[in-house]
Amino acid sequence: RGKYNDGIFKQLHTVQPGDEIAVEYADRTVRQFEAVSIHEYTVDETTQKQFDQIPGIDKQLTLITCGGAFIKETNSYEKRIVVIAKGV
């Protein structure tokens, strides 16, 4: 939504394992996912973690948003929240 409004993932930190996540694609089809894990990582850790594939999950969705404290000097947040979900 932009710099001055809440982002689409503002509440991503509230997701819990087992929660359902619906994703609407450009063709208007909707696919369902189930949250498997949620973790908060440093920015450097996220660089690797965003590509991790969980064994046994054929259709994996990884959602990432900012978390932790805002750092004015870098105009960014110190952490990233990573939610991994599986297709159902």
PDB file of C-alpha atoms in Angstrom:
ATOM      1  CA  ARG A   1       0.000   0.000   0.000  1.00  0.00           C
ATOM      2  CA  GLY A   2       2.931   2.265   0.287  1.00  0.00           C
ATOM      3  CA  LYS A   3       5.039   4.233   2.687  1.00  0.00           C
ATOM      4  CA  TYR A   4       2.165   5.938   4.509  1.00  0.00           C
ATOM      5  CA  ASN A   5      -0.419   3.146   4.786  1.00  0.00           C
ATOM      6  CA  ASP A   6      -0.461  -0.302   6.355  1.00  0.00           C
ATOM      7  CA  GLY A   7       1.100  -2.979   4.185  1.00  0.00           C
ATOM      8  CA  ILE A   8      -0.590  -6.187   3.104  1.00  0.00           C
ATOM      9  CA  PHE A   9       1.501  -8.218   5.591  1.00  0.00           C
ATOM     10  CA  LYS A  10       1.058  -5.912   8.605  1.00  0.00           C
ATOM     11  CA  GLN A  11      -0.535  -8.730  10.621  1.00  0.00           C
ATOM     12  CA  LEU A  12       1.734 -11.505   9.333  1.00  0.00           C
ATOM     13  CA  HIS A  13       3.369 -11.771  12.778  1.00  0.00           C
ATOM     14  CA  THR A  14       0.033 -13.025  14.172  1.00  0.00           C
ATOM     15  CA  VAL A  15      -0.042 -16.125  11.943  1.00  0.00           C
ATOM     16  CA  GLN A  16       0.243 -19.402  13.850  1.00  0.00           C
ATOM     17  CA  PRO A  17       1.064 -22.908  12.584  1.00  0.00           C
ATOM     18  CA  GLY A  18      -2.151 -24.476  11.321  1.00  0.00           C
ATOM     19  CA  ASP A  19      -3.696 -21.169  10.179  1.00  0.00           C
ATOM     20  CA  GLU A  20      -5.118 -21.127   6.668  1.00  0.00           C
ATOM     21  CA  ILE A  21      -3.762 -18.692   4.094  1.00  0.00           C
ATOM     22  CA  ALA A  22      -5.650 -18.023   0.853  1.00  0.00           C
ATOM     23  CA  VAL A  23      -3.796 -16.609  -2.144  1.00  0.00           C
ATOM     24  CA  GLU A  24      -5.698 -15.123  -5.075  1.00  0.00           C
ATOM     25  CA  TYR A  25      -3.779 -15.286  -8.336  1.00  0.00           C
ATOM     26  CA  ALA A  26      -4.044 -12.913 -11.309  1.00  0.00           C
ATOM     27  CA  ASP A  27      -6.450 -15.297 -13.064  1.00  0.00           C
ATOM     28  CA  ARG A  28      -8.737 -15.023  -9.986  1.00  0.00           C
ATOM     29  CA  THR A  29      -8.160 -18.611  -8.894  1.00  0.00           C
ATOM     30  CA  VAL A  30      -7.640 -19.040  -5.170  1.00  0.00           C
ATOM     31  CA  ARG A  31      -5.269 -21.558  -3.660  1.00  0.00           C
ATOM     32  CA  GLN A  32      -5.232 -22.583  -0.022  1.00  0.00           C
ATOM     33  CA  PHE A  33      -2.159 -23.013   2.137  1.00  0.00           C
ATOM     34  CA  GLU A  34      -1.629 -24.012   5.761  1.00  0.00           C
ATOM     35  CA  ALA A  35       0.988 -22.222   7.870  1.00  0.00           C
ATOM     36  CA  VAL A  36       3.714 -24.611   8.988  1.00  0.00           C
ATOM     37  CA  SER A  37       6.183 -22.278  10.702  1.00  0.00           C
ATOM     38  CA  ILE A  38       6.768 -18.647  11.611  1.00  0.00           C
ATOM     39  CA  HIS A  39      10.167 -17.268  12.598  1.00  0.00           C
ATOM     40  CA  GLU A  40      11.831 -13.913  13.060  1.00  0.00           C
ATOM     41  CA  TYR A  41      15.331 -13.627  11.601  1.00  0.00           C
ATOM     42  CA  THR A  42      17.960 -10.959  11.151  1.00  0.00           C
ATOM     43  CA  VAL A  43      18.197  -9.532   7.660  1.00  0.00           C
ATOM     44  CA  ASP A  44      21.363 -11.549   7.001  1.00  0.00           C
ATOM     45  CA  GLU A  45      19.775 -14.811   8.203  1.00  0.00           C
ATOM     46  CA  THR A  46      16.735 -14.183   6.002  1.00  0.00           C
ATOM     47  CA  THR A  47      18.927 -14.070   2.914  1.00  0.00           C
ATOM     48  CA  GLN A  48      19.477 -17.842   3.300  1.00  0.00           C
ATOM     49  CA  LYS A  49      16.240 -18.858   5.048  1.00  0.00           C
ATOM     50  CA  GLN A  50      13.996 -17.493   2.299  1.00  0.00           C
ATOM     51  CA  PHE A  51      15.208 -20.256  -0.010  1.00  0.00           C
ATOM     52  CA  ASP A  52      14.933 -23.152   2.446  1.00  0.00           C
ATOM     53  CA  GLN A  53      12.669 -25.948   1.254  1.00  0.00           C
ATOM     54  CA  ILE A  54      10.991 -27.954   3.991  1.00  0.00           C
ATOM     55  CA  PRO A  55      11.244 -31.708   3.298  1.00  0.00           C
ATOM     56  CA  GLY A  56       7.914 -33.325   2.462  1.00  0.00           C
ATOM     57  CA  ILE A  57       6.251 -30.147   1.204  1.00  0.00           C
ATOM     58  CA  ASP A  58       5.583 -30.225  -2.532  1.00  0.00           C
ATOM     59  CA  LYS A  59       3.871 -26.825  -2.758  1.00  0.00           C
ATOM     60  CA  GLN A  60       5.532 -24.352  -0.421  1.00  0.00           C
ATOM     61  CA  LEU A  61       4.645 -20.701   0.048  1.00  0.00           C
ATOM     62  CA  THR A  62       7.124 -18.406   1.804  1.00  0.00           C
ATOM     63  CA  LEU A  63       5.903 -15.003   2.990  1.00  0.00           C
ATOM     64  CA  ILE A  64       8.327 -12.389   4.307  1.00  0.00           C
ATOM     65  CA  THR A  65       7.752  -9.007   5.940  1.00  0.00           C
ATOM     66  CA  CYS A  66       9.619  -6.585   8.156  1.00  0.00           C
ATOM     67  CA  GLY A  67       9.760  -6.985  11.922  1.00  0.00           C
ATOM     68  CA  GLY A  68      11.632  -5.838  14.983  1.00  0.00           C
ATOM     69  CA  ALA A  69      12.639  -2.254  15.592  1.00  0.00           C
ATOM     70  CA  PHE A  70      12.720   0.416  12.893  1.00  0.00           C
ATOM     71  CA  ILE A  71      16.209   1.771  12.278  1.00  0.00           C
ATOM     72  CA  LYS A  72      15.943   5.390  11.213  1.00  0.00           C
ATOM     73  CA  GLU A  73      19.519   5.557   9.879  1.00  0.00           C
ATOM     74  CA  THR A  74      18.900   2.782   7.361  1.00  0.00           C
ATOM     75  CA  ASN A  75      15.174   3.514   6.885  1.00  0.00           C
ATOM     76  CA  SER A  76      14.488  -0.183   7.425  1.00  0.00           C
ATOM     77  CA  TYR A  77      13.612  -2.729  10.093  1.00  0.00           C
ATOM     78  CA  GLU A  78      16.177  -4.861  11.913  1.00  0.00           C
ATOM     79  CA  LYS A  79      14.359  -8.189  11.494  1.00  0.00           C
ATOM     80  CA  ARG A  80      12.288 -10.133   9.001  1.00  0.00           C
ATOM     81  CA  ILE A  81       9.293 -12.314   9.784  1.00  0.00           C
ATOM     82  CA  VAL A  82       9.201 -15.465   7.647  1.00  0.00           C
ATOM     83  CA  VAL A  83       6.072 -17.614   7.388  1.00  0.00           C
ATOM     84  CA  ILE A  84       6.278 -20.919   5.568  1.00  0.00           C
ATOM     85  CA  ALA A  85       3.075 -22.620   4.452  1.00  0.00           C
ATOM     86  CA  LYS A  86       2.196 -25.785   2.551  1.00  0.00           C
ATOM     87  CA  GLY A  87      -0.396 -26.202  -0.173  1.00  0.00           C
ATOM     88  CA  VAL A  88      -3.548 -28.020   0.853  1.00  0.00           C
TER      89      VAL A  88
END
